Amino acid sequence: MAAKLIGTSWKMNKTLPEALDYCAALAQGAPLPHQLQPFVIPPFTLVREVTQAFKKAGINCLTGVQNMHFADQGAFTGEISPLMVKDTGATLVEIGHSERREFFGETDETVQLKAAAALRHGLTPLICIGDSLREKQWGVSEETVVRQMKAALAGLAPESVARVIIAYEPIWAIGEHGVPATNDEARTMHQRLYLALEESYGGKIAHRVPLLYGGSVNHDNALALLSLPHVDGLFIGRAAWDGASYLQLLKTIATRC
């Protein structure tokens, strides 16, 4: 894994003019640092326009969608299929975010089905896993996130697993009032996830699966988090929702990578 993955999901934010302003701000720094692989995951309504704006400006920034159904087509009102995702030009599919699990009934089973469907269509699943505050207090965080990861990858061939991105996002660290994981907490969890991949698929495959950290990442802690073993990138929230702020983060990180 040569390039560090540094990206953000806008969640349910931004209109088209705001999105294009963001793209324009990012274009001010083009070409972006070659040692990083930036990515942006807009709302569905903006994916095509953002993807085209990056391409037109010569910005090396991947785009993705925030959810996807596992069926190619059908009577699933309000859903987006893998074929529709590909039609937008996006290449990433965010799957299993804790908000999808909490508010919209996402389960380990549907995460697995969606991951398999994404891979089947040449898309890259970005699978989110995370522990709740109560699970942390109970001391079962490691078991929780390893189970979520193993369930998401169940039934996949090793070469398919190597095409997946895993994002560890502790639920207690997400959001406006989230508390970032300490370096020790992030180090411990990423080491455990890597070992679980190694045990299941061998070191060669485990080394090819990027493990991202997400949860209250900001300008103050980004470099320290990236310096930890098996932290292969960052999934950033609010600190990257402004184009100029995201660009500055990329430049700062690039000086140390």
PDB file of C-alpha atoms in Angstrom:
ATOM      1  CA  MET A   1       0.000   0.000   0.000  1.00  0.00           C
ATOM      2  CA  ALA A   2       1.982   2.956  -1.294  1.00  0.00           C
ATOM      3  CA  ALA A   3      -0.455   5.835  -0.928  1.00  0.00           C
ATOM      4  CA  LYS A   4      -2.166   6.759   2.317  1.00  0.00           C
ATOM      5  CA  LEU A   5      -5.946   6.941   1.897  1.00  0.00           C
ATOM      6  CA  ILE A   6      -7.210  10.260   3.257  1.00  0.00           C
ATOM      7  CA  GLY A   7     -10.892  10.936   2.729  1.00  0.00           C
ATOM      8  CA  THR A   8     -14.229  12.140   3.967  1.00  0.00           C
ATOM      9  CA  SER A   9     -17.959  11.477   3.715  1.00  0.00           C
ATOM     10  CA  TRP A  10     -20.176  14.537   3.580  1.00  0.00           C
ATOM     11  CA  LYS A  11     -23.121  12.613   5.056  1.00  0.00           C
ATOM     12  CA  MET A  12     -26.394  14.548   4.478  1.00  0.00           C
ATOM     13  CA  ASN A  13     -24.768  17.890   3.752  1.00  0.00           C
ATOM     14  CA  LYS A  14     -24.193  20.274   0.812  1.00  0.00           C
ATOM     15  CA  THR A  15     -26.231  21.523  -2.115  1.00  0.00           C
ATOM     16  CA  LEU A  16     -24.836  21.468  -5.655  1.00  0.00           C
ATOM     17  CA  PRO A  17     -23.417  25.038  -5.500  1.00  0.00           C
ATOM     18  CA  GLU A  18     -21.743  24.214  -2.176  1.00  0.00           C
ATOM     19  CA  ALA A  19     -20.311  21.004  -3.587  1.00  0.00           C
ATOM     20  CA  LEU A  20     -18.885  22.767  -6.634  1.00  0.00           C
ATOM     21  CA  ASP A  21     -17.340  25.437  -4.392  1.00  0.00           C
ATOM     22  CA  TYR A  22     -15.674  22.612  -2.462  1.00  0.00           C
ATOM     23  CA  CYS A  23     -14.287  21.129  -5.665  1.00  0.00           C
ATOM     24  CA  ALA A  24     -13.005  24.545  -6.740  1.00  0.00           C
ATOM     25  CA  ALA A  25     -11.228  25.008  -3.405  1.00  0.00           C
ATOM     26  CA  LEU A  26      -9.584  21.609  -3.766  1.00  0.00           C
ATOM     27  CA  ALA A  27      -8.539  22.449  -7.313  1.00  0.00           C
ATOM     28  CA  GLN A  28      -6.475  25.338  -5.929  1.00  0.00           C
ATOM     29  CA  GLY A  29      -4.048  22.730  -4.624  1.00  0.00           C
ATOM     30  CA  ALA A  30      -3.886  20.600  -7.761  1.00  0.00           C
ATOM     31  CA  PRO A  31      -2.017  18.445  -8.360  1.00  0.00           C
ATOM     32  CA  LEU A  32      -2.691  16.929  -4.962  1.00  0.00           C
ATOM     33  CA  PRO A  33       0.179  15.215  -3.091  1.00  0.00           C
ATOM     34  CA  HIS A  34       1.120  12.068  -5.022  1.00  0.00           C
ATOM     35  CA  GLN A  35       1.916  10.091  -1.878  1.00  0.00           C
ATOM     36  CA  LEU A  36      -1.715  10.355  -0.758  1.00  0.00           C
ATOM     37  CA  GLN A  37      -4.926   9.016  -2.258  1.00  0.00           C
ATOM     38  CA  PRO A  38      -7.714  11.470  -1.396  1.00  0.00           C
ATOM     39  CA  PHE A  39     -11.369  10.452  -1.622  1.00  0.00           C
ATOM     40  CA  VAL A  40     -14.692  12.212  -1.142  1.00  0.00           C
ATOM     41  CA  ILE A  41     -18.082  10.559  -0.607  1.00  0.00           C
ATOM     42  CA  PRO A  42     -20.909  13.038  -1.333  1.00  0.00           C
ATOM     43  CA  PRO A  43     -24.678  12.500  -1.031  1.00  0.00           C
ATOM     44  CA  PHE A  44     -26.180  10.590  -3.971  1.00  0.00           C
ATOM     45  CA  THR A  45     -27.523  13.771  -5.579  1.00  0.00           C
ATOM     46  CA  LEU A  46     -24.000  15.164  -5.996  1.00  0.00           C
ATOM     47  CA  VAL A  47     -21.866  12.159  -6.877  1.00  0.00           C
ATOM     48  CA  ARG A  48     -21.897  12.545 -10.659  1.00  0.00           C
ATOM     49  CA  GLU A  49     -21.249  16.296 -10.606  1.00  0.00           C
ATOM     50  CA  VAL A  50     -18.448  16.034  -8.044  1.00  0.00           C
ATOM     51  CA  THR A  51     -16.819  13.167  -9.926  1.00  0.00           C
ATOM     52  CA  GLN A  52     -16.939  15.143 -13.181  1.00  0.00           C
ATOM     53  CA  ALA A  53     -15.660  18.325 -11.490  1.00  0.00           C
ATOM     54  CA  PHE A  54     -12.621  16.492 -10.115  1.00  0.00           C
ATOM     55  CA  LYS A  55     -11.922  14.931 -13.500  1.00  0.00           C
ATOM     56  CA  LYS A  56     -12.262  18.247 -15.338  1.00  0.00           C
ATOM     57  CA  ALA A  57      -9.885  19.953 -12.887  1.00  0.00           C
ATOM     58  CA  GLY A  58      -7.361  17.112 -13.096  1.00  0.00           C
ATOM     59  CA  ILE A  59      -7.756  16.310  -9.395  1.00  0.00           C
ATOM     60  CA  ASN A  60      -6.686  12.824  -8.346  1.00  0.00           C
ATOM     61  CA  CYS A  61      -9.541  12.285  -5.906  1.00  0.00           C
ATOM     62  CA  LEU A  62     -11.714   9.185  -5.826  1.00  0.00           C
ATOM     63  CA  THR A  63     -15.443   9.489  -5.245  1.00  0.00           C
ATOM     64  CA  GLY A  64     -17.929   7.127  -3.681  1.00  0.00           C
ATOM     65  CA  VAL A  65     -21.478   6.651  -2.466  1.00  0.00           C
ATOM     66  CA  GLN A  66     -22.713   6.412   1.107  1.00  0.00           C
ATOM     67  CA  ASN A  67     -24.784   3.247   0.680  1.00  0.00           C
ATOM     68  CA  MET A  68     -25.845   0.743  -1.967  1.00  0.00           C
ATOM     69  CA  HIS A  69     -28.303  -2.123  -2.336  1.00  0.00           C
ATOM     70  CA  PHE A  70     -26.944  -5.579  -3.051  1.00  0.00           C
ATOM     71  CA  ALA A  71     -29.389  -6.300  -5.887  1.00  0.00           C
ATOM     72  CA  ASP A  72     -28.732  -5.178  -9.455  1.00  0.00           C
ATOM     73  CA  GLN A  73     -32.339  -4.034  -9.881  1.00  0.00           C
ATOM     74  CA  GLY A  74     -35.791  -4.592  -8.432  1.00  0.00           C
ATOM     75  CA  ALA A  75     -38.685  -3.223  -6.417  1.00  0.00           C
ATOM     76  CA  PHE A  76     -36.574  -1.519  -3.754  1.00  0.00           C
ATOM     77  CA  THR A  77     -37.989   1.983  -3.558  1.00  0.00           C
ATOM     78  CA  GLY A  78     -35.417   4.594  -2.590  1.00  0.00           C
ATOM     79  CA  GLU A  79     -32.420   2.326  -3.095  1.00  0.00           C
ATOM     80  CA  ILE A  80     -29.405   2.569  -5.407  1.00  0.00           C
ATOM     81  CA  SER A  81     -28.004  -0.459  -7.234  1.00  0.00           C
ATOM     82  CA  PRO A  82     -24.361  -1.277  -8.049  1.00  0.00           C
ATOM     83  CA  LEU A  83     -25.090  -0.533 -11.713  1.00  0.00           C
ATOM     84  CA  MET A  84     -26.408   2.915 -10.778  1.00  0.00           C
ATOM     85  CA  VAL A  85     -23.286   3.558  -8.707  1.00  0.00           C
ATOM     86  CA  LYS A  86     -21.048   2.685 -11.648  1.00  0.00           C
ATOM     87  CA  ASP A  87     -23.140   4.945 -13.880  1.00  0.00           C
ATOM     88  CA  THR A  88     -22.209   7.964 -11.712  1.00  0.00           C
ATOM     89  CA  GLY A  89     -18.499   7.349 -12.191  1.00  0.00           C
ATOM     90  CA  ALA A  90     -17.938   6.630  -8.497  1.00  0.00           C
ATOM     91  CA  THR A  91     -15.634   3.756  -7.536  1.00  0.00           C
ATOM     92  CA  LEU A  92     -16.057   3.510  -3.751  1.00  0.00           C
ATOM     93  CA  VAL A  93     -19.036   2.218  -1.771  1.00  0.00           C
ATOM     94  CA  GLU A  94     -19.281   3.105   1.920  1.00  0.00           C
ATOM     95  CA  ILE A  95     -20.987   0.208   3.681  1.00  0.00           C
ATOM     96  CA  GLY A  96     -22.065  -0.417   7.269  1.00  0.00           C
ATOM     97  CA  HIS A  97     -21.565   3.001   8.838  1.00  0.00           C
ATOM     98  CA  SER A  98     -22.793   3.022  12.429  1.00  0.00           C
ATOM     99  CA  GLU A  99     -25.524   5.519  11.524  1.00  0.00           C
ATOM    100  CA  ARG A 100     -26.816   3.126   8.858  1.00  0.00           C
ATOM    101  CA  ARG A 101     -26.754   0.315  11.425  1.00  0.00           C
ATOM    102  CA  GLU A 102     -28.471   2.377  14.130  1.00  0.00           C
ATOM    103  CA  PHE A 103     -31.113   4.259  12.142  1.00  0.00           C
ATOM    104  CA  PHE A 104     -31.705   2.222   8.993  1.00  0.00           C
ATOM    105  CA  GLY A 105     -31.492  -1.409  10.011  1.00  0.00           C
ATOM    106  CA  GLU A 106     -28.105  -2.295   8.504  1.00  0.00           C
ATOM    107  CA  THR A 107     -26.900  -5.675   9.764  1.00  0.00           C
ATOM    108  CA  ASP A 108     -23.771  -7.784   9.458  1.00  0.00           C
ATOM    109  CA  GLU A 109     -25.647  -9.873   6.887  1.00  0.00           C
ATOM    110  CA  THR A 110     -26.582  -6.932   4.643  1.00  0.00           C
ATOM    111  CA  VAL A 111     -23.077  -5.510   4.947  1.00  0.00           C
ATOM    112  CA  GLN A 112     -21.688  -8.822   3.683  1.00  0.00           C
ATOM    113  CA  LEU A 113     -24.163  -8.935   0.792  1.00  0.00           C
ATOM    114  CA  LYS A 114     -23.384  -5.361  -0.219  1.00  0.00           C
ATOM    115  CA  ALA A 115     -19.628  -5.893  -0.027  1.00  0.00           C
ATOM    116  CA  ALA A 116     -19.888  -8.960  -2.261  1.00  0.00           C
ATOM    117  CA  ALA A 117     -22.113  -7.099  -4.730  1.00  0.00           C
ATOM    118  CA  ALA A 118     -19.718  -4.155  -4.899  1.00  0.00           C
ATOM    119  CA  LEU A 119     -16.767  -6.420  -5.636  1.00  0.00           C
ATOM    120  CA  ARG A 120     -18.757  -8.333  -8.220  1.00  0.00           C
ATOM    121  CA  HIS A 121     -19.222  -5.079 -10.143  1.00  0.00           C
ATOM    122  CA  GLY A 122     -15.649  -3.868  -9.830  1.00  0.00           C
ATOM    123  CA  LEU A 123     -16.384  -1.355  -7.078  1.00  0.00           C
ATOM    124  CA  THR A 124     -14.337  -0.943  -3.902  1.00  0.00           C
ATOM    125  CA  PRO A 125     -16.190  -1.536  -0.622  1.00  0.00           C
ATOM    126  CA  LEU A 126     -15.211   0.775   2.213  1.00  0.00           C
ATOM    127  CA  ILE A 127     -16.542  -1.200   5.167  1.00  0.00           C
ATOM    128  CA  CYS A 128     -17.116   0.674   8.415  1.00  0.00           C
ATOM    129  CA  ILE A 129     -16.850  -1.140  11.725  1.00  0.00           C
ATOM    130  CA  GLY A 130     -16.975   0.226  15.254  1.00  0.00           C
ATOM    131  CA  ASP A 131     -17.718  -0.350  18.907  1.00  0.00           C
ATOM    132  CA  SER A 132     -20.257   1.485  21.048  1.00  0.00           C
ATOM    133  CA  LEU A 133     -19.464   3.273  24.287  1.00  0.00           C
ATOM    134  CA  ARG A 134     -21.175   0.492  26.225  1.00  0.00           C
ATOM    135  CA  GLU A 135     -19.141  -2.184  24.444  1.00  0.00           C
ATOM    136  CA  LYS A 136     -16.022  -0.207  25.283  1.00  0.00           C
ATOM    137  CA  GLN A 137     -17.066  -0.021  28.943  1.00  0.00           C
ATOM    138  CA  TRP A 138     -17.762  -3.753  28.961  1.00  0.00           C
ATOM    139  CA  GLY A 139     -14.322  -4.485  27.552  1.00  0.00           C
ATOM    140  CA  VAL A 140     -15.604  -6.249  24.422  1.00  0.00           C
ATOM    141  CA  SER A 141     -14.539  -3.707  21.792  1.00  0.00           C
ATOM    142  CA  GLU A 142     -11.991  -5.956  20.125  1.00  0.00           C
ATOM    143  CA  GLU A 143     -14.407  -8.871  19.873  1.00  0.00           C
ATOM    144  CA  THR A 144     -17.094  -6.565  18.452  1.00  0.00           C
ATOM    145  CA  VAL A 145     -15.072  -5.022  15.643  1.00  0.00           C
ATOM    146  CA  VAL A 146     -13.315  -8.261  14.681  1.00  0.00           C
ATOM    147  CA  ARG A 147     -16.722  -9.970  14.445  1.00  0.00           C
ATOM    148  CA  GLN A 148     -18.065  -7.164  12.258  1.00  0.00           C
ATOM    149  CA  MET A 149     -15.057  -7.367   9.965  1.00  0.00           C
ATOM    150  CA  LYS A 150     -15.114 -11.155   9.686  1.00  0.00           C
ATOM    151  CA  ALA A 151     -18.851 -11.126   8.973  1.00  0.00           C
ATOM    152  CA  ALA A 152     -18.429  -8.494   6.250  1.00  0.00           C
ATOM    153  CA  LEU A 153     -15.704 -10.548   4.542  1.00  0.00           C
ATOM    154  CA  ALA A 154     -17.378 -13.941   4.952  1.00  0.00           C
ATOM    155  CA  GLY A 155     -17.382 -16.023   1.798  1.00  0.00           C
ATOM    156  CA  LEU A 156     -14.999 -13.770  -0.119  1.00  0.00           C
ATOM    157  CA  ALA A 157     -11.975 -15.231  -1.862  1.00  0.00           C
ATOM    158  CA  PRO A 158      -8.641 -13.943  -0.527  1.00  0.00           C
ATOM    159  CA  GLU A 159      -7.987 -11.935  -3.703  1.00  0.00           C
ATOM    160  CA  SER A 160     -11.358 -10.232  -3.232  1.00  0.00           C
ATOM    161  CA  VAL A 161     -10.562  -9.443   0.395  1.00  0.00           C
ATOM    162  CA  ALA A 162      -7.419  -7.676  -0.838  1.00  0.00           C
ATOM    163  CA  ARG A 163      -9.658  -5.225  -2.744  1.00  0.00           C
ATOM    164  CA  VAL A 164     -11.567  -4.117   0.376  1.00  0.00           C
ATOM    165  CA  ILE A 165     -10.938  -1.093   2.593  1.00  0.00           C
ATOM    166  CA  ILE A 166     -11.726  -1.344   6.317  1.00  0.00           C
ATOM    167  CA  ALA A 167     -12.480   1.791   8.353  1.00  0.00           C
ATOM    168  CA  TYR A 168     -12.426   1.484  12.136  1.00  0.00           C
ATOM    169  CA  GLU A 169     -14.722   4.172  13.513  1.00  0.00           C
ATOM    170  CA  PRO A 170     -15.458   3.868  17.232  1.00  0.00           C
ATOM    171  CA  ILE A 171     -19.035   5.056  17.653  1.00  0.00           C
ATOM    172  CA  TRP A 172     -18.118   6.973  20.802  1.00  0.00           C
ATOM    173  CA  ALA A 173     -15.615   9.015  18.763  1.00  0.00           C
ATOM    174  CA  ILE A 174     -17.955   9.982  15.912  1.00  0.00           C
ATOM    175  CA  GLY A 175     -19.882  13.209  15.660  1.00  0.00           C
ATOM    176  CA  GLU A 176     -19.797  16.745  16.949  1.00  0.00           C
ATOM    177  CA  HIS A 177     -19.394  15.640  20.559  1.00  0.00           C
ATOM    178  CA  GLY A 178     -17.247  12.582  19.886  1.00  0.00           C
ATOM    179  CA  VAL A 179     -14.054  11.960  21.819  1.00  0.00           C
ATOM    180  CA  PRO A 180     -11.135  10.847  19.626  1.00  0.00           C
ATOM    181  CA  ALA A 181      -9.539   7.517  20.423  1.00  0.00           C
ATOM    182  CA  THR A 182      -6.207   7.873  22.158  1.00  0.00           C
ATOM    183  CA  ASN A 183      -3.113   6.753  20.306  1.00  0.00           C
ATOM    184  CA  ASP A 184      -2.985   3.641  22.488  1.00  0.00           C
ATOM    185  CA  GLU A 185      -6.636   2.801  21.761  1.00  0.00           C
ATOM    186  CA  ALA A 186      -6.222   3.249  18.015  1.00  0.00           C
ATOM    187  CA  ARG A 187      -2.925   1.331  18.010  1.00  0.00           C
ATOM    188  CA  THR A 188      -4.422  -1.599  19.920  1.00  0.00           C
ATOM    189  CA  MET A 189      -7.487  -1.881  17.690  1.00  0.00           C
ATOM    190  CA  HIS A 190      -5.632  -1.602  14.407  1.00  0.00           C
ATOM    191  CA  GLN A 191      -3.095  -4.169  15.532  1.00  0.00           C
ATOM    192  CA  ARG A 192      -5.921  -6.539  16.468  1.00  0.00           C
ATOM    193  CA  LEU A 193      -7.658  -6.050  13.132  1.00  0.00           C
ATOM    194  CA  TYR A 194      -4.445  -6.702  11.227  1.00  0.00           C
ATOM    195  CA  LEU A 195      -3.797  -9.868  13.211  1.00  0.00           C
ATOM    196  CA  ALA A 196      -7.341 -11.069  12.513  1.00  0.00           C
ATOM    197  CA  LEU A 197      -6.785 -10.553   8.789  1.00  0.00           C
ATOM    198  CA  GLU A 198      -3.437 -12.306   8.977  1.00  0.00           C
ATOM    199  CA  GLU A 199      -4.925 -15.277  10.827  1.00  0.00           C
ATOM    200  CA  SER A 200      -7.708 -15.648   8.257  1.00  0.00           C
ATOM    201  CA  TYR A 201      -5.949 -14.826   4.995  1.00  0.00           C
ATOM    202  CA  GLY A 202      -2.195 -14.774   5.616  1.00  0.00           C
ATOM    203  CA  GLY A 203       0.240 -11.911   5.842  1.00  0.00           C
ATOM    204  CA  LYS A 204       0.389 -11.188   2.103  1.00  0.00           C
ATOM    205  CA  ILE A 205      -3.340 -10.461   1.901  1.00  0.00           C
ATOM    206  CA  ALA A 206      -3.503  -8.741   5.292  1.00  0.00           C
ATOM    207  CA  HIS A 207      -0.796  -6.326   4.189  1.00  0.00           C
ATOM    208  CA  ARG A 208      -2.871  -5.336   1.139  1.00  0.00           C
ATOM    209  CA  VAL A 209      -6.026  -4.407   3.093  1.00  0.00           C
ATOM    210  CA  PRO A 210      -5.931  -0.711   4.077  1.00  0.00           C
ATOM    211  CA  LEU A 211      -7.067  -0.086   7.654  1.00  0.00           C
ATOM    212  CA  LEU A 212      -8.356   3.459   8.103  1.00  0.00           C
ATOM    213  CA  TYR A 213      -9.066   5.225  11.375  1.00  0.00           C
ATOM    214  CA  GLY A 214     -12.091   7.519  11.625  1.00  0.00           C
ATOM    215  CA  GLY A 215     -13.660   9.369  14.535  1.00  0.00           C
ATOM    216  CA  SER A 216     -13.009  13.023  15.426  1.00  0.00           C
ATOM    217  CA  VAL A 217      -9.910  13.226  13.244  1.00  0.00           C
ATOM    218  CA  ASN A 218      -8.679  16.809  13.004  1.00  0.00           C
ATOM    219  CA  HIS A 219      -5.646  18.978  12.233  1.00  0.00           C
ATOM    220  CA  ASP A 220      -4.225  18.357  15.697  1.00  0.00           C
ATOM    221  CA  ASN A 221      -4.281  14.553  15.784  1.00  0.00           C
ATOM    222  CA  ALA A 222      -4.065  13.455  12.139  1.00  0.00           C
ATOM    223  CA  LEU A 223      -0.284  13.087  11.972  1.00  0.00           C
ATOM    224  CA  ALA A 224      -0.041  11.220  15.272  1.00  0.00           C
ATOM    225  CA  LEU A 225      -2.743   8.762  14.205  1.00  0.00           C
ATOM    226  CA  LEU A 226      -1.078   8.154  10.839  1.00  0.00           C
ATOM    227  CA  SER A 227       2.221   7.382  12.549  1.00  0.00           C
ATOM    228  CA  LEU A 228       0.710   4.353  14.312  1.00  0.00           C
ATOM    229  CA  PRO A 229       1.355   0.814  13.040  1.00  0.00           C
ATOM    230  CA  HIS A 230      -1.330  -0.501  10.665  1.00  0.00           C
ATOM    231  CA  VAL A 231      -3.065   2.872  10.359  1.00  0.00           C
ATOM    232  CA  ASP A 232      -3.041   3.130   6.571  1.00  0.00           C
ATOM    233  CA  GLY A 233      -5.207   6.199   6.225  1.00  0.00           C
ATOM    234  CA  LEU A 234      -7.869   8.411   7.761  1.00  0.00           C
ATOM    235  CA  PHE A 235     -11.634   8.726   7.308  1.00  0.00           C
ATOM    236  CA  ILE A 236     -12.254  12.327   8.334  1.00  0.00           C
ATOM    237  CA  GLY A 237     -15.483  14.041   9.301  1.00  0.00           C
ATOM    238  CA  ARG A 238     -16.130  17.706   9.921  1.00  0.00           C
ATOM    239  CA  ALA A 239     -12.480  18.734   9.624  1.00  0.00           C
ATOM    240  CA  ALA A 240     -12.660  17.863   5.901  1.00  0.00           C
ATOM    241  CA  TRP A 241     -16.109  19.229   5.063  1.00  0.00           C
ATOM    242  CA  ASP A 242     -14.602  22.544   4.002  1.00  0.00           C
ATOM    243  CA  GLY A 243     -12.539  22.309   0.829  1.00  0.00           C
ATOM    244  CA  ALA A 244      -9.757  24.620   2.006  1.00  0.00           C
ATOM    245  CA  SER A 245      -9.531  22.795   5.346  1.00  0.00           C
ATOM    246  CA  TYR A 246      -9.352  19.412   3.627  1.00  0.00           C
ATOM    247  CA  LEU A 247      -6.652  20.683   1.264  1.00  0.00           C
ATOM    248  CA  GLN A 248      -4.612  21.971   4.185  1.00  0.00           C
ATOM    249  CA  LEU A 249      -4.917  18.610   5.925  1.00  0.00           C
ATOM    250  CA  LEU A 250      -3.680  16.831   2.805  1.00  0.00           C
ATOM    251  CA  LYS A 251      -0.703  19.188   2.516  1.00  0.00           C
ATOM    252  CA  THR A 252       0.186  18.788   6.182  1.00  0.00           C
ATOM    253  CA  ILE A 253      -0.023  15.020   6.031  1.00  0.00           C
ATOM    254  CA  ALA A 254       2.017  14.908   2.809  1.00  0.00           C
ATOM    255  CA  THR A 255       4.971  16.563   4.549  1.00  0.00           C
ATOM    256  CA  ARG A 256       5.271  13.522   6.827  1.00  0.00           C
ATOM    257  CA  CYS A 257       4.482  10.700   4.391  1.00  0.00           C
TER     258      CYS A 257
END
